[in-house]
């Protein structure tokens, strides 16, 4: 029951150390070192599996994504009977809550304007708006969207979220399904994207959607680059339909040097760091999932391959 890690070698070394401490009975290898006999590999944790996994790792039983999303996986090469498990662990959640809270407060407390003022040596206080008058809307009410809203609610923001099937979150107006999207957008001043990337969500952040937001709304994009039509974003910023955008993900990553988003005064870009899997808590979750798998129980974060998330 050998475990193979295929990702950054530095993180692999951390996982190896944690496995040696917490589960010394499980042989653990960090790709491209595999222990020699690929038929012994039962479990794979990867950002991207090796090519043709069914042939390369013929006795594979579970594929773990080292990230919360699985859109980067080419699942066509992973046989249908093999469960694919995404990462749900406290480190990813805490990181995302911090990032989005910081981004919301940056917009809410007018830091885009004050940054421009500073460049012009201008001292011009703007009116401070009550959090209760600022309407936050989160696309995606999963593990991350829910945690973000639970934090933002504490500041007093008017909070709402949108998902496919609906949720109940205290103090948050929850919208469910495509036919509620327009009403959700119409009441959203700061829109946060925390959707998985699927055929249904690719390109969702486009001109048609921006036009349904109140004029002067802002975008925080922490999903996946291909959710956003970047030309449409530039047009919405130019027309004033959108006021600010904070992008943690782009398409491609990184953007080419000449891309206008890099230097746009109303855009902040970070290099896909909103949150990161934390090896110590991730290994705990993976070990719990290995136990569940051995006992025939459902694993935490097991995705529905038909739904794509
Ligand atoms: P979950 O699977 O827990 O939640 C996904 C949510 O999106 C669910 O509420 C789901 O609805 C909703 N959803 C999916 N498809 C649709 C659709 N077509 N229409 C409406 N709602 C939809 O995911 P997480 O919260 O854990 O993560 C969300 C995403 O965040 C990841 O997939 C990844 O893209 C991104 N991410 C980005 C990181 C970064 O550093 N920038 C780090 C980690 C994650 P329902 O509840 O009905 O199923
Ligand atoms: C993830 C990510 O999905 O880092 O975890 O984006």
PDB file of N, CA, C and O in Angstrom, residues 155-202:
ATOM      1  N   UNK A 155     -18.360  41.371  10.424  1.00  0.00           N
ATOM      2  CA  UNK A 155     -18.092  42.804  10.273  1.00  0.00           C
ATOM      3  C   UNK A 155     -19.393  43.589  10.108  1.00  0.00           C
ATOM      4  O   UNK A 155     -19.376  44.810  10.125  1.00  0.00           O
ATOM      5  N   UNK A 156     -20.494  42.878   9.852  1.00  0.00           N
ATOM      6  CA  UNK A 156     -21.772  43.563   9.659  1.00  0.00           C
ATOM      7  C   UNK A 156     -22.138  43.789   8.206  1.00  0.00           C
ATOM      8  O   UNK A 156     -23.138  44.448   7.915  1.00  0.00           O
ATOM      9  N   UNK A 157     -21.319  43.280   7.263  1.00  0.00           N
ATOM     10  CA  UNK A 157     -21.665  43.422   5.847  1.00  0.00           C
ATOM     11  C   UNK A 157     -23.002  42.729   5.562  1.00  0.00           C
ATOM     12  O   UNK A 157     -23.355  41.748   6.231  1.00  0.00           O
ATOM     13  N   UNK A 158     -23.702  43.236   4.552  1.00  0.00           N
ATOM     14  CA  UNK A 158     -24.932  42.575   4.102  1.00  0.00           C
ATOM     15  C   UNK A 158     -24.498  41.425   3.190  1.00  0.00           C
ATOM     16  O   UNK A 158     -23.990  41.651   2.086  1.00  0.00           O
ATOM     17  N   UNK A 159     -24.641  40.192   3.656  1.00  0.00           N
ATOM     18  CA  UNK A 159     -24.006  39.041   2.986  1.00  0.00           C
ATOM     19  C   UNK A 159     -25.023  38.164   2.243  1.00  0.00           C
ATOM     20  O   UNK A 159     -26.100  37.868   2.767  1.00  0.00           O
ATOM     21  N   UNK A 160     -24.605  37.742   1.052  1.00  0.00           N
ATOM     22  CA  UNK A 160     -25.417  36.789   0.283  1.00  0.00           C
ATOM     23  C   UNK A 160     -24.491  35.821  -0.434  1.00  0.00           C
ATOM     24  O   UNK A 160     -23.295  36.092  -0.616  1.00  0.00           O
ATOM     25  N   UNK A 161     -25.055  34.694  -0.835  1.00  0.00           N
ATOM     26  CA  UNK A 161     -24.269  33.711  -1.585  1.00  0.00           C
ATOM     27  C   UNK A 161     -25.162  32.998  -2.586  1.00  0.00           C
ATOM     28  O   UNK A 161     -26.392  32.971  -2.433  1.00  0.00           O
ATOM     29  N   UNK A 162     -24.514  32.462  -3.601  1.00  0.00           N
ATOM     30  CA  UNK A 162     -25.259  31.784  -4.679  1.00  0.00           C
ATOM     31  C   UNK A 162     -24.615  30.424  -4.939  1.00  0.00           C
ATOM     32  O   UNK A 162     -23.382  30.309  -4.962  1.00  0.00           O
ATOM     33  N   UNK A 163     -25.446  29.407  -5.081  1.00  0.00           N
ATOM     34  CA  UNK A 163     -24.908  28.074  -5.400  1.00  0.00           C
ATOM     35  C   UNK A 163     -25.930  27.344  -6.264  1.00  0.00           C
ATOM     36  O   UNK A 163     -27.016  27.846  -6.534  1.00  0.00           O
ATOM     37  N   UNK A 164     -25.547  26.153  -6.669  1.00  0.00           N
ATOM     38  CA  UNK A 164     -26.432  25.365  -7.528  1.00  0.00           C
ATOM     39  C   UNK A 164     -27.657  24.904  -6.747  1.00  0.00           C
ATOM     40  O   UNK A 164     -28.786  25.108  -7.137  1.00  0.00           O
ATOM     41  N   UNK A 165     -27.387  24.290  -5.573  1.00  0.00           N
ATOM     42  CA  UNK A 165     -28.485  23.592  -4.896  1.00  0.00           C
ATOM     43  C   UNK A 165     -29.003  24.319  -3.662  1.00  0.00           C
ATOM     44  O   UNK A 165     -29.984  23.877  -3.063  1.00  0.00           O
ATOM     45  N   UNK A 166     -28.334  25.422  -3.249  1.00  0.00           N
ATOM     46  CA  UNK A 166     -28.836  26.173  -2.091  1.00  0.00           C
ATOM     47  C   UNK A 166     -28.251  25.708  -0.775  1.00  0.00           C
ATOM     48  O   UNK A 166     -27.860  24.537  -0.633  1.00  0.00           O
ATOM     49  N   UNK A 167     -28.127  26.618   0.156  1.00  0.00           N
ATOM     50  CA  UNK A 167     -27.597  26.336   1.498  1.00  0.00           C
ATOM     51  C   UNK A 167     -28.371  27.150   2.501  1.00  0.00           C
ATOM     52  O   UNK A 167     -29.064  28.102   2.119  1.00  0.00           O
ATOM     53  N   UNK A 168     -28.212  26.827   3.763  1.00  0.00           N
ATOM     54  CA  UNK A 168     -28.721  27.713   4.818  1.00  0.00           C
ATOM     55  C   UNK A 168     -27.535  28.126   5.658  1.00  0.00           C
ATOM     56  O   UNK A 168     -26.869  27.276   6.256  1.00  0.00           O
ATOM     57  N   UNK A 169     -27.240  29.417   5.687  1.00  0.00           N
ATOM     58  CA  UNK A 169     -26.128  29.925   6.504  1.00  0.00           C
ATOM     59  C   UNK A 169     -26.691  31.095   7.306  1.00  0.00           C
ATOM     60  O   UNK A 169     -27.268  32.028   6.728  1.00  0.00           O
ATOM     61  N   UNK A 170     -26.510  31.026   8.605  1.00  0.00           N
ATOM     62  CA  UNK A 170     -27.097  32.059   9.465  1.00  0.00           C
ATOM     63  C   UNK A 170     -26.634  33.454   9.045  1.00  0.00           C
ATOM     64  O   UNK A 170     -25.435  33.682   8.826  1.00  0.00           O
ATOM     65  N   UNK A 171     -27.567  34.362   8.907  1.00  0.00           N
ATOM     66  CA  UNK A 171     -27.223  35.758   8.588  1.00  0.00           C
ATOM     67  C   UNK A 171     -26.831  35.978   7.142  1.00  0.00           C
ATOM     68  O   UNK A 171     -26.341  37.058   6.798  1.00  0.00           O
ATOM     69  N   UNK A 172     -27.011  34.989   6.281  1.00  0.00           N
ATOM     70  CA  UNK A 172     -26.613  35.116   4.876  1.00  0.00           C
ATOM     71  C   UNK A 172     -27.821  34.788   3.992  1.00  0.00           C
ATOM     72  O   UNK A 172     -28.476  33.759   4.185  1.00  0.00           O
ATOM     73  N   UNK A 173     -28.115  35.677   3.042  1.00  0.00           N
ATOM     74  CA  UNK A 173     -29.211  35.395   2.103  1.00  0.00           C
ATOM     75  C   UNK A 173     -28.686  34.425   1.049  1.00  0.00           C
ATOM     76  O   UNK A 173     -27.746  34.752   0.323  1.00  0.00           O
ATOM     77  N   UNK A 174     -29.239  33.224   0.998  1.00  0.00           N
ATOM     78  CA  UNK A 174     -28.723  32.196   0.082  1.00  0.00           C
ATOM     79  C   UNK A 174     -29.630  32.068  -1.138  1.00  0.00           C
ATOM     80  O   UNK A 174     -30.840  31.879  -0.999  1.00  0.00           O
ATOM     81  N   UNK A 175     -29.024  32.175  -2.301  1.00  0.00           N
ATOM     82  CA  UNK A 175     -29.732  32.057  -3.572  1.00  0.00           C
ATOM     83  C   UNK A 175     -29.345  30.723  -4.204  1.00  0.00           C
ATOM     84  O   UNK A 175     -28.177  30.333  -4.151  1.00  0.00           O
ATOM     85  N   UNK A 176     -30.316  30.056  -4.829  1.00  0.00           N
ATOM     86  CA  UNK A 176     -30.045  28.730  -5.405  1.00  0.00           C
ATOM     87  C   UNK A 176     -30.445  28.670  -6.865  1.00  0.00           C
ATOM     88  O   UNK A 176     -31.590  29.030  -7.206  1.00  0.00           O
ATOM     89  N   UNK A 177     -29.527  28.249  -7.708  1.00  0.00           N
ATOM     90  CA  UNK A 177     -29.863  27.926  -9.091  1.00  0.00           C
ATOM     91  C   UNK A 177     -29.770  29.098 -10.050  1.00  0.00           C
ATOM     92  O   UNK A 177     -29.793  30.269  -9.661  1.00  0.00           O
ATOM     93  N   UNK A 178     -29.690  28.735 -11.333  1.00  0.00           N
ATOM     94  CA  UNK A 178     -29.450  29.720 -12.392  1.00  0.00           C
ATOM     95  C   UNK A 178     -30.529  30.799 -12.419  1.00  0.00           C
ATOM     96  O   UNK A 178     -30.237  31.964 -12.697  1.00  0.00           O
ATOM     97  N   UNK A 179     -31.780  30.435 -12.097  1.00  0.00           N
ATOM     98  CA  UNK A 179     -32.829  31.454 -12.238  1.00  0.00           C
ATOM     99  C   UNK A 179     -32.838  32.472 -11.106  1.00  0.00           C
ATOM    100  O   UNK A 179     -33.637  33.415 -11.131  1.00  0.00           O
ATOM    101  N   UNK A 180     -31.948  32.331 -10.124  1.00  0.00           N
ATOM    102  CA  UNK A 180     -31.855  33.341  -9.059  1.00  0.00           C
ATOM    103  C   UNK A 180     -30.605  34.213  -9.221  1.00  0.00           C
ATOM    104  O   UNK A 180     -30.379  35.123  -8.426  1.00  0.00           O
ATOM    105  N   UNK A 181     -29.811  33.904 -10.237  1.00  0.00           N
ATOM    106  CA  UNK A 181     -28.521  34.609 -10.362  1.00  0.00           C
ATOM    107  C   UNK A 181     -28.718  36.115 -10.558  1.00  0.00           C
ATOM    108  O   UNK A 181     -28.022  36.925  -9.946  1.00  0.00           O
ATOM    109  N   UNK A 182     -29.665  36.506 -11.392  1.00  0.00           N
ATOM    110  CA  UNK A 182     -29.848  37.937 -11.678  1.00  0.00           C
ATOM    111  C   UNK A 182     -30.210  38.709 -10.409  1.00  0.00           C
ATOM    112  O   UNK A 182     -29.687  39.801 -10.160  1.00  0.00           O
ATOM    113  N   UNK A 183     -31.102  38.133  -9.602  1.00  0.00           N
ATOM    114  CA  UNK A 183     -31.520  38.820  -8.365  1.00  0.00           C
ATOM    115  C   UNK A 183     -30.340  38.926  -7.402  1.00  0.00           C
ATOM    116  O   UNK A 183     -30.132  39.956  -6.746  1.00  0.00           O
ATOM    117  N   UNK A 184     -29.531  37.874  -7.345  1.00  0.00           N
ATOM    118  CA  UNK A 184     -28.335  37.885  -6.487  1.00  0.00           C
ATOM    119  C   UNK A 184     -27.363  38.974  -6.948  1.00  0.00           C
ATOM    120  O   UNK A 184     -26.835  39.748  -6.138  1.00  0.00           O
ATOM    121  N   UNK A 185     -27.144  39.067  -8.253  1.00  0.00           N
ATOM    122  CA  UNK A 185     -26.190  40.052  -8.772  1.00  0.00           C
ATOM    123  C   UNK A 185     -26.696  41.478  -8.550  1.00  0.00           C
ATOM    124  O   UNK A 185     -25.915  42.374  -8.228  1.00  0.00           O
ATOM    125  N   UNK A 186     -28.007  41.673  -8.703  1.00  0.00           N
ATOM    126  CA  UNK A 186     -28.575  43.022  -8.600  1.00  0.00           C
ATOM    127  C   UNK A 186     -28.366  43.613  -7.205  1.00  0.00           C
ATOM    128  O   UNK A 186     -28.384  44.821  -7.041  1.00  0.00           O
ATOM    129  N   UNK A 187     -28.128  42.763  -6.192  1.00  0.00           N
ATOM    130  CA  UNK A 187     -27.960  43.274  -4.831  1.00  0.00           C
ATOM    131  C   UNK A 187     -26.505  43.137  -4.345  1.00  0.00           C
ATOM    132  O   UNK A 187     -26.237  43.121  -3.159  1.00  0.00           O
ATOM    133  N   UNK A 188     -25.559  43.012  -5.281  1.00  0.00           N
ATOM    134  CA  UNK A 188     -24.172  42.735  -4.883  1.00  0.00           C
ATOM    135  C   UNK A 188     -23.223  43.882  -5.265  1.00  0.00           C
ATOM    136  O   UNK A 188     -23.043  44.172  -6.443  1.00  0.00           O
ATOM    137  N   UNK A 189     -22.602  44.500  -4.259  1.00  0.00           N
ATOM    138  CA  UNK A 189     -21.618  45.566  -4.514  1.00  0.00           C
ATOM    139  C   UNK A 189     -20.206  44.997  -4.667  1.00  0.00           C
ATOM    140  O   UNK A 189     -19.391  45.552  -5.395  1.00  0.00           O
ATOM    141  N   UNK A 190     -19.890  43.958  -3.913  1.00  0.00           N
ATOM    142  CA  UNK A 190     -18.565  43.317  -4.031  1.00  0.00           C
ATOM    143  C   UNK A 190     -18.824  41.841  -4.317  1.00  0.00           C
ATOM    144  O   UNK A 190     -19.382  41.119  -3.478  1.00  0.00           O
ATOM    145  N   UNK A 191     -18.426  41.424  -5.515  1.00  0.00           N
ATOM    146  CA  UNK A 191     -18.686  40.044  -5.956  1.00  0.00           C
ATOM    147  C   UNK A 191     -17.417  39.216  -5.795  1.00  0.00           C
ATOM    148  O   UNK A 191     -16.348  39.621  -6.254  1.00  0.00           O
ATOM    149  N   UNK A 192     -17.557  38.077  -5.148  1.00  0.00           N
ATOM    150  CA  UNK A 192     -16.401  37.195  -4.895  1.00  0.00           C
ATOM    151  C   UNK A 192     -16.661  35.877  -5.604  1.00  0.00           C
ATOM    152  O   UNK A 192     -17.727  35.266  -5.418  1.00  0.00           O
ATOM    153  N   UNK A 193     -15.701  35.420  -6.394  1.00  0.00           N
ATOM    154  CA  UNK A 193     -15.892  34.147  -7.090  1.00  0.00           C
ATOM    155  C   UNK A 193     -15.159  33.031  -6.354  1.00  0.00           C
ATOM    156  O   UNK A 193     -13.934  33.031  -6.275  1.00  0.00           O
ATOM    157  N   UNK A 194     -15.919  32.101  -5.825  1.00  0.00           N
ATOM    158  CA  UNK A 194     -15.346  30.894  -5.196  1.00  0.00           C
ATOM    159  C   UNK A 194     -16.061  29.661  -5.740  1.00  0.00           C
ATOM    160  O   UNK A 194     -16.530  28.798  -4.993  1.00  0.00           O
ATOM    161  N   UNK A 195     -16.136  29.619  -7.069  1.00  0.00           N
ATOM    162  CA  UNK A 195     -16.749  28.476  -7.755  1.00  0.00           C
ATOM    163  C   UNK A 195     -15.654  27.520  -8.205  1.00  0.00           C
ATOM    164  O   UNK A 195     -14.529  27.932  -8.471  1.00  0.00           O
ATOM    165  N   UNK A 196     -15.996  26.246  -8.368  1.00  0.00           N
ATOM    166  CA  UNK A 196     -15.061  25.356  -9.066  1.00  0.00           C
ATOM    167  C   UNK A 196     -15.135  25.641 -10.570  1.00  0.00           C
ATOM    168  O   UNK A 196     -16.157  26.144 -11.052  1.00  0.00           O
ATOM    169  N   UNK A 197     -14.088  25.320 -11.284  1.00  0.00           N
ATOM    170  CA  UNK A 197     -14.104  25.502 -12.742  1.00  0.00           C
ATOM    171  C   UNK A 197     -14.684  24.244 -13.389  1.00  0.00           C
ATOM    172  O   UNK A 197     -14.119  23.156 -13.281  1.00  0.00           O
ATOM    173  N   UNK A 198     -15.853  24.414 -14.021  1.00  0.00           N
ATOM    174  CA  UNK A 198     -16.500  23.306 -14.730  1.00  0.00           C
ATOM    175  C   UNK A 198     -17.019  23.861 -16.052  1.00  0.00           C
ATOM    176  O   UNK A 198     -16.949  25.075 -16.295  1.00  0.00           O
ATOM    177  N   UNK A 199     -17.588  22.986 -16.875  1.00  0.00           N
ATOM    178  CA  UNK A 199     -18.167  23.473 -18.138  1.00  0.00           C
ATOM    179  C   UNK A 199     -19.235  24.531 -17.857  1.00  0.00           C
ATOM    180  O   UNK A 199     -19.427  25.456 -18.639  1.00  0.00           O
ATOM    181  N   UNK A 200     -19.936  24.390 -16.733  1.00  0.00           N
ATOM    182  CA  UNK A 200     -21.040  25.320 -16.431  1.00  0.00           C
ATOM    183  C   UNK A 200     -20.543  26.665 -15.910  1.00  0.00           C
ATOM    184  O   UNK A 200     -21.295  27.642 -15.943  1.00  0.00           O
ATOM    185  N   UNK A 201     -19.330  26.735 -15.398  1.00  0.00           N
ATOM    186  CA  UNK A 201     -18.875  27.997 -14.773  1.00  0.00           C
ATOM    187  C   UNK A 201     -17.780  28.697 -15.575  1.00  0.00           C
ATOM    188  O   UNK A 201     -17.439  29.832 -15.277  1.00  0.00           O
ATOM    189  N   UNK A 202     -17.231  28.014 -16.584  1.00  0.00           N
ATOM    190  CA  UNK A 202     -16.167  28.626 -17.408  1.00  0.00           C
ATOM    191  C   UNK A 202     -16.725  29.875 -18.102  1.00  0.00           C
ATOM    192  O   UNK A 202     -17.791  29.830 -18.707  1.00  0.00           O
TER     193      UNK A 202
END
